[in-house]
Amino acid sequence: MIDFTLTSEQQNLRERTRAFVTDKIIPYEGDIRATAHGPTDELRQELNELARQAGLFGPHIPKNWNGMGLNHTDMAIVFEAAGYSPLGPIALHCAAPDEGNMNLLVKVATPEQKDIYLRPLAAGETRSCFTMTEPNGAGSDPTMLETKAIPEGNHFVINGRKWLITGAEGAAFTIIMAQVPDGYGMQSGPTMFLAPMASEGIRIERNLETMDSSFTGGHGEVVFENLRVSADHVLGEVGEAFRYVQVRLAPARLTHCMRWLGSAERAHDIAKNYASRRRAFGKILGEHEGVGFMLADNAIDLQQSRLMVWWTARELDCGSKARHESSMTKVAVSEALFRVADRCVQILGGLGMTEDTVVNQIFREIRGFRIYDGPSEVHRWAIAKRILKSH
Ligand SMILES: Cc1cc2nc3c(=O)[nH]c(=O)nc-3n(C[C@H](O)[C@H](O)[C@H](O)COP(=O)(O)OP(=O)(O)OC[C@H]3O[C@@H](n4cnc5c(N)ncnc54)[C@H](O)[C@@H]3O)c2cc1C
């Protein structure tokens, strides 16, 4: 049965989250602690406390880890409402990369690893990062992994360089993707490791200046120099990292769609408001067909995006890995939302270029989404391969 009606619980969740973001979080958007490298940890923790008081902390975190334990469909509703402010997902503790990392740890980590890493992360006491991309190695093609983890007794010695690592500055720990080479008398291949960022052998070389500014800690370049990680800090099994990457990435790319959908909706509301009151050539802007059509196209793109998100969320809730669906949704939604944000800047005229509205930031944030969690071209290529294979 296809039914797009929200249950009363879902409507209530949406209204509660939207009201919380509007009343409590949007007023923080001009806070000086919302820096070019994202909200500071002090601001993040202040916002987390507000979300806890509102009963909205950790919508995706399982109940036994003190979260709300929502399924993907309900997450789609709450994350969209949270995304109405770029600070909303930070407040609810459902922003990247922590949200995806928690999901991975819940599914793959040992009880001891959960105790050390997941417990404080789920409580919002710490942050984490995920170190996969390399300046000259793993990127669109993650199999080009250059970072090596050499077995040495009961340890691995890791050397390599990563960059674009969201939240590296200030993270308590990282999930490292590294290659265990053949020839050491054990299982080899791409492997995930857990390591505290304060370890000897981890250095943040720089924090990159980027277009976006919503992720706490910004995006860093991280060097591993003879980092020693004990065998009990392997996440999952040696050689299985790409299997776990899929565990993390398919839901994570969908949650990005959910959050940015909310932000694009905010930009649309601001543009709609401007087009309803600003006049040019004897009438309000929205009555000029050129502007009215942009508003109409925005509404179409937003609703199409929402339906694709709900569809993929439902697939995940039904137990599917939803690789194909999440790839299609990621391409369609990241591109649709970018069109929405771009039209909003255009409708606002010069105001759209200024920081007097949040549309400027939303435009910059959404641009990056066509690149991370798989560039559009790579997803199209993977979708095409699956289509051909199915014949
Ligand atoms: C804001 C932001 C946050 C990020 N956070 C993290 C993080 O926390 N951790 C992490 O590990 N990484 C992170 N990344 C890195 C991100 O995952 C990579 O940027 C992405 O995988 C692309 O890799 P690349 O930048 O090396 O691009 P490249 O691999 O150099 O590719 C460049 C371009 O080539 C094109 N291309 C590539 N392959 C194909 C193909 N098969 N067909 C057609 N065209 C193709 C695409 O247009 C692509 O954009 C982040 C990136 C950004 C922008």
GROMACS .gro file of C-alpha atoms in nm, residues 177-325:
model
  149
  177MET     CA    1   4.067   0.336   0.665
  178ALA     CA    2   4.405   0.172   0.592
  179GLN     CA    3   4.540  -0.108   0.379
  180VAL     CA    4   4.691  -0.414   0.547
  181PRO     CA    5   4.936  -0.542   0.283
  182ASP     CA    6   4.983  -0.904   0.177
  183GLY     CA    7   5.281  -1.102   0.299
  184TYR     CA    8   5.246  -1.081   0.676
  185GLY     CA    9   5.100  -1.428   0.727
  186MET     CA   10   4.754  -1.297   0.807
  187GLN     CA   11   4.439  -1.170   0.640
  188SER     CA   12   4.514  -0.857   0.433
  189GLY     CA   13   4.312  -0.583   0.264
  190PRO     CA   14   4.136  -0.257   0.347
  191THR     CA   15   4.067  -0.237   0.720
  192MET     CA   16   3.907   0.001   0.968
  193PHE     CA   17   4.087   0.099   1.288
  194LEU     CA   18   3.980   0.301   1.591
  195ALA     CA   19   4.229   0.544   1.744
  196PRO     CA   20   4.211   0.836   1.987
  197MET     CA   21   4.304   1.159   1.807
  198ALA     CA   22   4.535   1.242   2.097
  199SER     CA   23   4.753   0.937   2.010
  200GLU     CA   24   5.122   0.985   1.952
  201GLY     CA   25   5.149   0.941   1.575
  202ILE     CA   26   4.842   1.150   1.477
  203ARG     CA   27   4.898   1.507   1.369
  204ILE     CA   28   4.646   1.755   1.227
  205GLU     CA   29   4.860   1.941   0.978
  206ARG     CA   30   4.605   2.210   0.896
  207ASN     CA   31   4.239   2.297   0.902
  208LEU     CA   32   4.129   2.366   0.544
  209GLU     CA   33   3.954   2.686   0.442
  210THR     CA   34   3.639   2.562   0.265
  211MET     CA   35   3.315   2.703   0.120
  212ASP     CA   36   3.101   2.549   0.390
  213SER     CA   37   3.089   2.631   0.761
  214SER     CA   38   2.830   2.411   0.933
  215PHE     CA   39   3.041   2.117   1.057
  216THR     CA   40   3.200   2.148   1.401
  217GLY     CA   41   3.578   2.125   1.364
  218GLY     CA   42   3.575   2.213   0.992
  219HIS     CA   43   3.772   1.984   0.759
  220GLY     CA   44   4.129   1.888   0.841
  221GLU     CA   45   4.438   1.736   0.685
  222VAL     CA   46   4.556   1.455   0.910
  223VAL     CA   47   4.890   1.274   0.907
  224PHE     CA   48   4.954   0.931   1.057
  225GLU     CA   49   5.321   0.879   1.140
  226ASN     CA   50   5.407   0.542   1.288
  227LEU     CA   51   5.073   0.536   1.467
  228ARG     CA   52   5.057   0.218   1.677
  229VAL     CA   53   4.710   0.066   1.705
  230SER     CA   54   4.654  -0.254   1.901
  231ALA     CA   55   4.478  -0.544   1.728
  232ASP     CA   56   4.176  -0.505   1.955
  233HIS     CA   57   4.120  -0.163   1.796
  234VAL     CA   58   4.048  -0.312   1.455
  235LEU     CA   59   3.685  -0.222   1.382
  236GLY     CA   60   3.518  -0.539   1.254
  237GLU     CA   61   3.749  -0.773   1.068
  238VAL     CA   62   4.076  -0.717   0.884
  239GLY     CA   63   4.020  -0.686   0.508
  240GLU     CA   64   3.647  -0.607   0.540
  241ALA     CA   65   3.653  -0.225   0.544
  242PHE     CA   66   3.460  -0.179   0.219
  243ARG     CA   67   3.178  -0.395   0.348
  244TYR     CA   68   3.153  -0.169   0.654
  245VAL     CA   69   3.183   0.145   0.440
  246GLN     CA   70   2.859   0.038   0.275
  247VAL     CA   71   2.699  -0.014   0.618
  248ARG     CA   72   2.790   0.346   0.697
  249LEU     CA   73   2.749   0.520   0.364
  250ALA     CA   74   2.408   0.419   0.227
  251PRO     CA   75   2.216   0.546   0.534
  252ALA     CA   76   2.463   0.837   0.580
  253ARG     CA   77   2.411   0.973   0.230
  254LEU     CA   78   2.036   0.954   0.287
  255THR     CA   79   2.058   1.145   0.616
  256HIS     CA   80   2.252   1.418   0.433
  257CYS     CA   81   1.957   1.436   0.189
  258MET     CA   82   1.716   1.470   0.484
  259ARG     CA   83   1.908   1.750   0.657
  260TRP     CA   84   1.981   1.953   0.342
  261LEU     CA   85   1.619   1.917   0.234
  262GLY     CA   86   1.523   2.109   0.548
  263SER     CA   87   1.783   2.377   0.475
  264ALA     CA   88   1.667   2.416   0.114
  265GLU     CA   89   1.312   2.453   0.241
  266ARG     CA   90   1.429   2.734   0.470
  267ALA     CA   91   1.598   2.910   0.176
  268HIS     CA   92   1.276   2.868  -0.024
  269ASP     CA   93   1.068   3.017   0.259
  270ILE     CA   94   1.298   3.320   0.276
  271ALA     CA   95   1.284   3.365  -0.103
  272LYS     CA   96   0.905   3.316  -0.099
  273ASN     CA   97   0.869   3.583   0.166
  274TYR     CA   98   1.089   3.827  -0.030
  275ALA     CA   99   0.904   3.759  -0.356
  276SER     CA  100   0.573   3.828  -0.178
  277ARG     CA  101   0.667   4.174  -0.051
  278ARG     CA  102   0.941   4.321  -0.272
  279ARG     CA  103   0.809   4.518  -0.569
  280ALA     CA  104   0.959   4.586  -0.912
  281PHE     CA  105   0.802   4.727  -1.229
  282GLY     CA  106   0.467   4.794  -1.059
  283LYS     CA  107   0.398   4.460  -0.889
  284ILE     CA  108   0.540   4.220  -0.634
  285LEU     CA  109   0.829   4.006  -0.763
  286GLY     CA  110   0.637   3.679  -0.734
  287GLU     CA  111   0.378   3.806  -0.983
  288HIS     CA  112   0.645   3.834  -1.251
  289GLU     CA  113   0.631   3.501  -1.428
  290GLY     CA  114   1.011   3.462  -1.422
  291VAL     CA  115   1.012   3.472  -1.042
  292GLY     CA  116   0.684   3.281  -0.998
  293PHE     CA  117   0.821   2.997  -1.209
  294MET     CA  118   1.134   2.981  -0.993
  295LEU     CA  119   0.913   2.942  -0.685
  296ALA     CA  120   0.710   2.674  -0.862
  297ASP     CA  121   1.024   2.486  -0.968
  298ASN     CA  122   1.150   2.506  -0.609
  299ALA     CA  123   0.827   2.354  -0.478
  300ILE     CA  124   0.851   2.073  -0.736
  301ASP     CA  125   1.218   2.000  -0.657
  302LEU     CA  126   1.152   2.001  -0.282
  303GLN     CA  127   0.855   1.766  -0.302
  304GLN     CA  128   1.030   1.527  -0.543
  305SER     CA  129   1.328   1.519  -0.309
  306ARG     CA  130   1.110   1.448  -0.007
  307LEU     CA  131   0.935   1.160  -0.182
  308MET     CA  132   1.265   1.003  -0.289
  309VAL     CA  133   1.399   1.033   0.066
  310TRP     CA  134   1.087   0.869   0.211
  311TRP     CA  135   1.103   0.593  -0.048
  312THR     CA  136   1.466   0.506   0.031
  313ALA     CA  137   1.406   0.540   0.406
  314ARG     CA  138   1.127   0.287   0.376
  315GLU     CA  139   1.351   0.049   0.179
  316LEU     CA  140   1.607   0.068   0.461
  317ASP     CA  141   1.335   0.013   0.723
  318CYS     CA  142   1.224  -0.297   0.531
  319GLY     CA  143   1.576  -0.441   0.568
  320SER     CA  144   1.711  -0.362   0.221
  321LYS     CA  145   2.067  -0.225   0.195
  322ALA     CA  146   1.913   0.024  -0.052
  323ARG     CA  147   2.243   0.081  -0.233
  324HIS     CA  148   2.076   0.146  -0.567
  325GLU     CA  149   1.795   0.355  -0.416
   0.00000   0.00000   0.00000
